[in-house]
mmCIF file of C-alpha atoms in Angstrom:
data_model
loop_
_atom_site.group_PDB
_atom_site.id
_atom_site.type_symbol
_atom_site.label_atom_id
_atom_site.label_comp_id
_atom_site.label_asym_id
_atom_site.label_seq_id
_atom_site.Cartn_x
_atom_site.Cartn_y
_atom_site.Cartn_z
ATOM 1 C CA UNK A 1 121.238 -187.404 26.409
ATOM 2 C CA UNK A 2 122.467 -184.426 24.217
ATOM 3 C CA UNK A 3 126.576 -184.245 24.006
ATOM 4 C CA UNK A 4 129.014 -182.780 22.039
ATOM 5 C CA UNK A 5 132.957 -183.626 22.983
ATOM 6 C CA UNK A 6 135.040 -180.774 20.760
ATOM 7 C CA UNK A 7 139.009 -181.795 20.329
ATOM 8 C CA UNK A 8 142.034 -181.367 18.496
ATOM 9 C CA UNK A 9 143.143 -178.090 20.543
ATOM 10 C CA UNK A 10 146.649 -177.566 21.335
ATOM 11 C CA UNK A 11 149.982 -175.439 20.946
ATOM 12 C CA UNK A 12 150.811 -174.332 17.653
ATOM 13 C CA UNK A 13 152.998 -171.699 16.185
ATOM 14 C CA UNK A 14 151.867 -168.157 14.552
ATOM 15 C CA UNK A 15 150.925 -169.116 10.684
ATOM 16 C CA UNK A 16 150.495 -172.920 11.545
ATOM 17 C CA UNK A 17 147.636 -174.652 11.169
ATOM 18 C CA UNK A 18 144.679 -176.607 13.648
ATOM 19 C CA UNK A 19 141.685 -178.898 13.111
ATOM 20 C CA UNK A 20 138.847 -179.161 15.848
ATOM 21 C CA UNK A 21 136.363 -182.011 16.062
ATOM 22 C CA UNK A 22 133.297 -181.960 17.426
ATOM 23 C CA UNK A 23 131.369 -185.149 17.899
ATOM 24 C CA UNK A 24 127.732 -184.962 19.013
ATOM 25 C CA UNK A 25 125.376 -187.612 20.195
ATOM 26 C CA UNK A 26 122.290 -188.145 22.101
ATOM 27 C CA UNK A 27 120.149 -186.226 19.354
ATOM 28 C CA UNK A 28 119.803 -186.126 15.270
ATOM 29 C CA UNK A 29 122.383 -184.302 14.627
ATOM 30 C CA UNK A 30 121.574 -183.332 10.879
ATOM 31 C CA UNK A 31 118.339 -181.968 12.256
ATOM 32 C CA UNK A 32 120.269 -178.627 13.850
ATOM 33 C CA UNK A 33 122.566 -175.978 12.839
ATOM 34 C CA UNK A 34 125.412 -175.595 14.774
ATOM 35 C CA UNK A 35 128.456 -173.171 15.711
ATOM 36 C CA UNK A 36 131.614 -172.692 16.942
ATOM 37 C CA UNK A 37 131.878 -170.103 19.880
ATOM 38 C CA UNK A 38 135.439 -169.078 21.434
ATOM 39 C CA UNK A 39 136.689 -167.290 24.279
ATOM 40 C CA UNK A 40 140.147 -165.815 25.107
ATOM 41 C CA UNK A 41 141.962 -165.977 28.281
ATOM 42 C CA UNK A 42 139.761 -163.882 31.067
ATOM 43 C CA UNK A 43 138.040 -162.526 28.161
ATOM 44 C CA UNK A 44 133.802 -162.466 26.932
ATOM 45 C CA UNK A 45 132.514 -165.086 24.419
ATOM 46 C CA UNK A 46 133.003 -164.421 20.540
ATOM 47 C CA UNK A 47 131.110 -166.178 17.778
ATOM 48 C CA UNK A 48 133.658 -167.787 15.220
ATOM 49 C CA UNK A 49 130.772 -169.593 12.590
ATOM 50 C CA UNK A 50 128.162 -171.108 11.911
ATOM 51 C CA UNK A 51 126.688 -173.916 9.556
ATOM 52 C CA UNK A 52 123.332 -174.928 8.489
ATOM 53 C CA UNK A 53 122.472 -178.471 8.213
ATOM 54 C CA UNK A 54 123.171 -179.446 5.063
ATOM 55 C CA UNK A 55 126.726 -177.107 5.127
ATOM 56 C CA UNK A 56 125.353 -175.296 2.092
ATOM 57 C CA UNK A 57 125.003 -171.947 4.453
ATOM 58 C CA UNK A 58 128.265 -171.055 6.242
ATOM 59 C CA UNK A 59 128.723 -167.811 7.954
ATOM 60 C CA UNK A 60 131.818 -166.576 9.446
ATOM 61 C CA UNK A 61 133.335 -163.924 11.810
ATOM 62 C CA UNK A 62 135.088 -161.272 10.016
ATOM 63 C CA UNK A 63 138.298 -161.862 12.313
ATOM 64 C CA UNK A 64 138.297 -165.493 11.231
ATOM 65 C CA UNK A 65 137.058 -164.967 7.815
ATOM 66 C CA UNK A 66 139.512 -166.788 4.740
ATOM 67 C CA UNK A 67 141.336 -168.482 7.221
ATOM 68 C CA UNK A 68 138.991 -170.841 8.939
ATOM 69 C CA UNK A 69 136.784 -173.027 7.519
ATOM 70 C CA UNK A 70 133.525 -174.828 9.293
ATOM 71 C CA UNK A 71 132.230 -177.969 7.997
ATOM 72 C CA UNK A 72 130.332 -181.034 9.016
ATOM 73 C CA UNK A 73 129.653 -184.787 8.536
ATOM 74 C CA UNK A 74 126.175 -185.974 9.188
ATOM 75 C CA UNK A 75 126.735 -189.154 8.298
ATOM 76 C CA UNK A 76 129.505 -189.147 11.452
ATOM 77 C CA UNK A 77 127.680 -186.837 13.845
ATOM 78 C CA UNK A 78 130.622 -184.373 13.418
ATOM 79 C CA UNK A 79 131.506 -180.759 13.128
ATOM 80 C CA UNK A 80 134.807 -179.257 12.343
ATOM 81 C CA UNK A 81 136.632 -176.155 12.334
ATOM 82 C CA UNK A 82 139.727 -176.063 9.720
ATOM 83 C CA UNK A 83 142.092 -172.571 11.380
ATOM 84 C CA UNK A 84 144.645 -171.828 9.006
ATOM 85 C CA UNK A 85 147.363 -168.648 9.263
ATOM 86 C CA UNK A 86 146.451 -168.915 12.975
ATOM 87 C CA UNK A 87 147.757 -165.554 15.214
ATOM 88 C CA UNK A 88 148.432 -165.077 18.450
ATOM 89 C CA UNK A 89 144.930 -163.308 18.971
ATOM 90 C CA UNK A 90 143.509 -167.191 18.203
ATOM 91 C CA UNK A 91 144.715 -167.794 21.273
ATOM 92 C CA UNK A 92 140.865 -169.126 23.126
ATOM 93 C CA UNK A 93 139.038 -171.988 24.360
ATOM 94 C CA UNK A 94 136.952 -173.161 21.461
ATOM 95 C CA UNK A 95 133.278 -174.546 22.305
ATOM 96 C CA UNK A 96 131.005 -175.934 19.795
ATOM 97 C CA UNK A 97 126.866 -175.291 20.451
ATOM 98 C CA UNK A 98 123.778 -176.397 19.138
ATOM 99 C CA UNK A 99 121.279 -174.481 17.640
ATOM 100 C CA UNK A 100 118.543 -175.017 19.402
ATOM 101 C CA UNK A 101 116.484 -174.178 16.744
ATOM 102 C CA UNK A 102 114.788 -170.538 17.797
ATOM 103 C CA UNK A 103 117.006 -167.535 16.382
ATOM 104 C CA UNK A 104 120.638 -168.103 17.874
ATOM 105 C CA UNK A 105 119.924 -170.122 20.780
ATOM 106 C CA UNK A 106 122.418 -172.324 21.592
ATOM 107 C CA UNK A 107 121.530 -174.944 23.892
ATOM 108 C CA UNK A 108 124.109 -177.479 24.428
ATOM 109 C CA UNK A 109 127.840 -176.919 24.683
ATOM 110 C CA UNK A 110 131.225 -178.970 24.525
ATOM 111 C CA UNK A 111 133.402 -178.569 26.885
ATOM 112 C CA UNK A 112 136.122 -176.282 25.706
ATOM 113 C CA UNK A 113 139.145 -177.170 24.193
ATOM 114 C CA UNK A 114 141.964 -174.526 24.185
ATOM 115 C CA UNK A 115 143.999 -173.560 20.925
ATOM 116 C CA UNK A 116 147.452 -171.775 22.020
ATOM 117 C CA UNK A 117 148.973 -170.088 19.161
ATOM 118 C CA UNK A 118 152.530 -168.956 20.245
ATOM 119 C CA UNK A 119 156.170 -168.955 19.381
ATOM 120 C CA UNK B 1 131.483 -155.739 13.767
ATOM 121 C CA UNK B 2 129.389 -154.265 16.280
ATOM 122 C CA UNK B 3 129.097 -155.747 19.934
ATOM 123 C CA UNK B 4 126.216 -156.198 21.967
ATOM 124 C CA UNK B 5 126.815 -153.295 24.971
ATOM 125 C CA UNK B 6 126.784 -154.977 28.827
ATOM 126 C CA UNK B 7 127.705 -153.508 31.492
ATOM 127 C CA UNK B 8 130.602 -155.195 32.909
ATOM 128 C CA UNK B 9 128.955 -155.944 36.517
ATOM 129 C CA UNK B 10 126.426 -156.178 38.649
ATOM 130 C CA UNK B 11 125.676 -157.020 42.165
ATOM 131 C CA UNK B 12 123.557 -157.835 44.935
ATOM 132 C CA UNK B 13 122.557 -159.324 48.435
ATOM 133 C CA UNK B 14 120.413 -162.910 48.399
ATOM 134 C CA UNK B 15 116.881 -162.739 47.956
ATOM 135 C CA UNK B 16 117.052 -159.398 45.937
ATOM 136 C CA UNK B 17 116.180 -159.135 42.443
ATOM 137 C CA UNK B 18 118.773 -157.978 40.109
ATOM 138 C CA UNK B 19 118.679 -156.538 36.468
ATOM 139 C CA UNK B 20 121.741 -156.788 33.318
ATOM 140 C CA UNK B 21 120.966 -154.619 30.145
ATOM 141 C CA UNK B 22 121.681 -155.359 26.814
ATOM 142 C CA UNK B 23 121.932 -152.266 24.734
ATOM 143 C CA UNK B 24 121.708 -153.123 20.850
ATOM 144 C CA UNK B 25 120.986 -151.584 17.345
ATOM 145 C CA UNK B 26 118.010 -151.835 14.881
ATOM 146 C CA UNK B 27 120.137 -154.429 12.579
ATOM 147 C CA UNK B 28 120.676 -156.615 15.775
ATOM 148 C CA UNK B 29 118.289 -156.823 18.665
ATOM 149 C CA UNK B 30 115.330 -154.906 17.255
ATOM 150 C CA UNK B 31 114.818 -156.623 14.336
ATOM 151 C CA UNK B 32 115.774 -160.379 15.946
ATOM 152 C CA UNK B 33 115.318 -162.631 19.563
ATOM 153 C CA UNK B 34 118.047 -162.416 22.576
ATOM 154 C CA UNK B 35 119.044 -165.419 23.804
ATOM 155 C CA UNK B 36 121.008 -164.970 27.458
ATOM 156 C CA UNK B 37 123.521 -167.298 28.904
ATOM 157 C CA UNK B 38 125.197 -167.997 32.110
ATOM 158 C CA UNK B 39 128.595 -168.712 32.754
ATOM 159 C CA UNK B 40 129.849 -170.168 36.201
ATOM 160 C CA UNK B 41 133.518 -170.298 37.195
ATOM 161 C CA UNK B 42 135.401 -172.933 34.609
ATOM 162 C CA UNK B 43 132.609 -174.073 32.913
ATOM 163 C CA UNK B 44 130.784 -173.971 29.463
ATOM 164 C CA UNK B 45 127.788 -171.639 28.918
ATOM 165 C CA UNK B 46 124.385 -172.576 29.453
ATOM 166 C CA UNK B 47 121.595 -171.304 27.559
ATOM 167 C CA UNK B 48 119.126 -169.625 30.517
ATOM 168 C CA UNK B 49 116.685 -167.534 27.868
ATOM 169 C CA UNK B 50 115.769 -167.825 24.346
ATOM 170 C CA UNK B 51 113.445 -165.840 21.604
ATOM 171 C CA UNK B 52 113.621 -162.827 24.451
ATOM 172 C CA UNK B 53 111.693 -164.232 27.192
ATOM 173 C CA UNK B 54 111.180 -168.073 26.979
ATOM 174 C CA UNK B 55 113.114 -170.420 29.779
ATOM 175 C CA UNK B 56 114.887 -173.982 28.378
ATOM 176 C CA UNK B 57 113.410 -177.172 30.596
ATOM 177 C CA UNK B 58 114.921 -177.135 33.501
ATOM 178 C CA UNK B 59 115.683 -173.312 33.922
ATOM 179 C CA UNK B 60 114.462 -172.146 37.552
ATOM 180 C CA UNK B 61 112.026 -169.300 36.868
ATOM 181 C CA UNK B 62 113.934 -166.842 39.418
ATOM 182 C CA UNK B 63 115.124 -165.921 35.746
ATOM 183 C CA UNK B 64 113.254 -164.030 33.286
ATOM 184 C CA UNK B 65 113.579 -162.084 29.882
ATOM 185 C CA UNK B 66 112.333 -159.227 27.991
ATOM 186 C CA UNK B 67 113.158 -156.859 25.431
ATOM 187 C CA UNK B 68 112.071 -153.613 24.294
ATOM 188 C CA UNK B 69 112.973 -151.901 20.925
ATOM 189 C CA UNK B 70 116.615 -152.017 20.772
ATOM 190 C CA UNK B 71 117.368 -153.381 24.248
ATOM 191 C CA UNK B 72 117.274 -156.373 26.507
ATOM 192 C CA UNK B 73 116.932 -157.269 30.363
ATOM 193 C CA UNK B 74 117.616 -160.178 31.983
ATOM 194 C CA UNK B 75 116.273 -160.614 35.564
ATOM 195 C CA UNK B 76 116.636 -162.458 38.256
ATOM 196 C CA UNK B 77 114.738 -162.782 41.297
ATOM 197 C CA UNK B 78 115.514 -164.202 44.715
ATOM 198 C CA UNK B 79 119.331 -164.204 44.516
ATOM 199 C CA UNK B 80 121.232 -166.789 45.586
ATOM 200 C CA UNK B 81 125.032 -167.615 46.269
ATOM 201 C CA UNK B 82 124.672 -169.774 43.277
ATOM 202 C CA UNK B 83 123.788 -167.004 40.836
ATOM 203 C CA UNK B 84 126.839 -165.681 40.947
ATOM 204 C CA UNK B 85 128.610 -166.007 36.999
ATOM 205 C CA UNK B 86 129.279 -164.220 34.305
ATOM 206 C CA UNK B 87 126.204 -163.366 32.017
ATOM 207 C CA UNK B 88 125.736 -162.700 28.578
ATOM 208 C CA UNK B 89 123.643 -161.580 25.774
ATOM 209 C CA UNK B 90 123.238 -162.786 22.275
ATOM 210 C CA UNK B 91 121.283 -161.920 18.815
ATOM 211 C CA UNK B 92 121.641 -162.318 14.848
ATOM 212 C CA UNK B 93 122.630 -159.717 13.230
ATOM 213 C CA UNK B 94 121.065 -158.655 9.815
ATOM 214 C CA UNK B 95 124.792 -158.038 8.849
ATOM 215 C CA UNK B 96 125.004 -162.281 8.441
ATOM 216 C CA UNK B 97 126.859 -162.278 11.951
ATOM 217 C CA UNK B 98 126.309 -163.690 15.374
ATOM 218 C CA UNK B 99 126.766 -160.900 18.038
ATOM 219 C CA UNK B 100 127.430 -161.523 22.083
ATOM 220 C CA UNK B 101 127.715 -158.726 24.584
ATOM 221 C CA UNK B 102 130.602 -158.145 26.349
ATOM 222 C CA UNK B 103 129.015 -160.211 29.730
ATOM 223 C CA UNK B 104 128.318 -158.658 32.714
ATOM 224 C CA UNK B 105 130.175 -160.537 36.034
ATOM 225 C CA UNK B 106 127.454 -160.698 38.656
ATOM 226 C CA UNK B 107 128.571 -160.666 42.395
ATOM 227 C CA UNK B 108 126.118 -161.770 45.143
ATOM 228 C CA UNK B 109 127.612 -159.493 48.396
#
């Protein structure tokens, strides 16, 4: 079955510096595009990026943009999001999706992992 | 960047049908699909609609999509207890973005 375990959340300081993971399994993994999706305390979803299979197409949220970086391995099954000069507006649980393969349709989640950015 | 418009809640009794808009743009929802998701209490989203009005495997068929120029409905029929989430819209945006609406918090009274 389809699952995708994101990690590498935790507590880090304004201007410091997080990687998530996302490992996926259950389905071909270089076959779909994927995202990252986050979501502040009591707040609505936000879209942070999103990659295409090969990596070669990368789109970002202006809020994030120059300070995070998406990539992926297909050879591990893996997705990452690099968050440099992180602020306290960071502050979210971070979910990976996959692209189900219509036009944004994301299909399977992680569970969330939470990024704390505070002093 | 421009947000998908929601209103922030809804209700209704069991066994009613119940509506939540999504209000859009030309660059956004009418020139690209809605997907819609539902959110219960402490967990991740699930995806309930795609390309407007088709239902994942699995999806009961209570819910249903459609869209209309520059806006979206989601509906659902026969409310139950269960229903009750927050739900949200999504499209591509022909700015290169990925837009959600602000989720709408359905109550069932």
């Amino acid at each position: 079955q389809v699952r995708l375990v994101a990690s590498g959340g935790g507590l880090v300081k304004p201007g410091g510096s997080l990687r998530l993971s996302c490992a996926a399994s259950g389905f071909t993994f270089s076959d779909y595009y994927m995202a990252w999706i986050r979501q502040a305390p009591g707040k609505g979803l936000e879209w942070v990026s999103y990659i295409t299979t090969t990596g070669i197409t990368i789109y970002y949220a202006d809020s994030v943009k120059g300070r995070f970086t998406i990539s992926r391995d297909n050879a591990k099954n893996s997705l990452y999001l690099q968050m440099n000069s992180l602020r306290a507006e960071d502050t979210a649980v971070y979910y990976c999706a996959r692209d189900g393969g219509a036009t944004i349709s994301f299909d399977y989640w992680s569970q969330g992992t939470l990024v704390t950015v505070s002093s | 960047q421009s947000v998908l418009t929601q209103p922030p809640s809804a209700s209704g009794t069991p066994g009613q049908r119940v509506t939540v808009s999504c209000s859009g743009s030309s660059s956004n929802i009418g020139s690209n699909t809605v997907s819609w998701y539902q959110q219960l209490p402490g967990a991740a989203p699930k995806l309930l609609i795609y390309n407007n009005n088709q239902r994942p495997s699995g999806v009961s068929d209570r819910f249903s999509g459609s869209k209309s120029g520059t806006s979206a409905s989601l509906a659902i029929t026969g409310l139950q207890s269960e229903d009750e989430a927050d739900y949200y819209c999504a499209a591509w945006d022909d700015s290169l973005t990925v837009l959600f609406g602000g989720g709408t918090k359905l109550t069932v009274l």
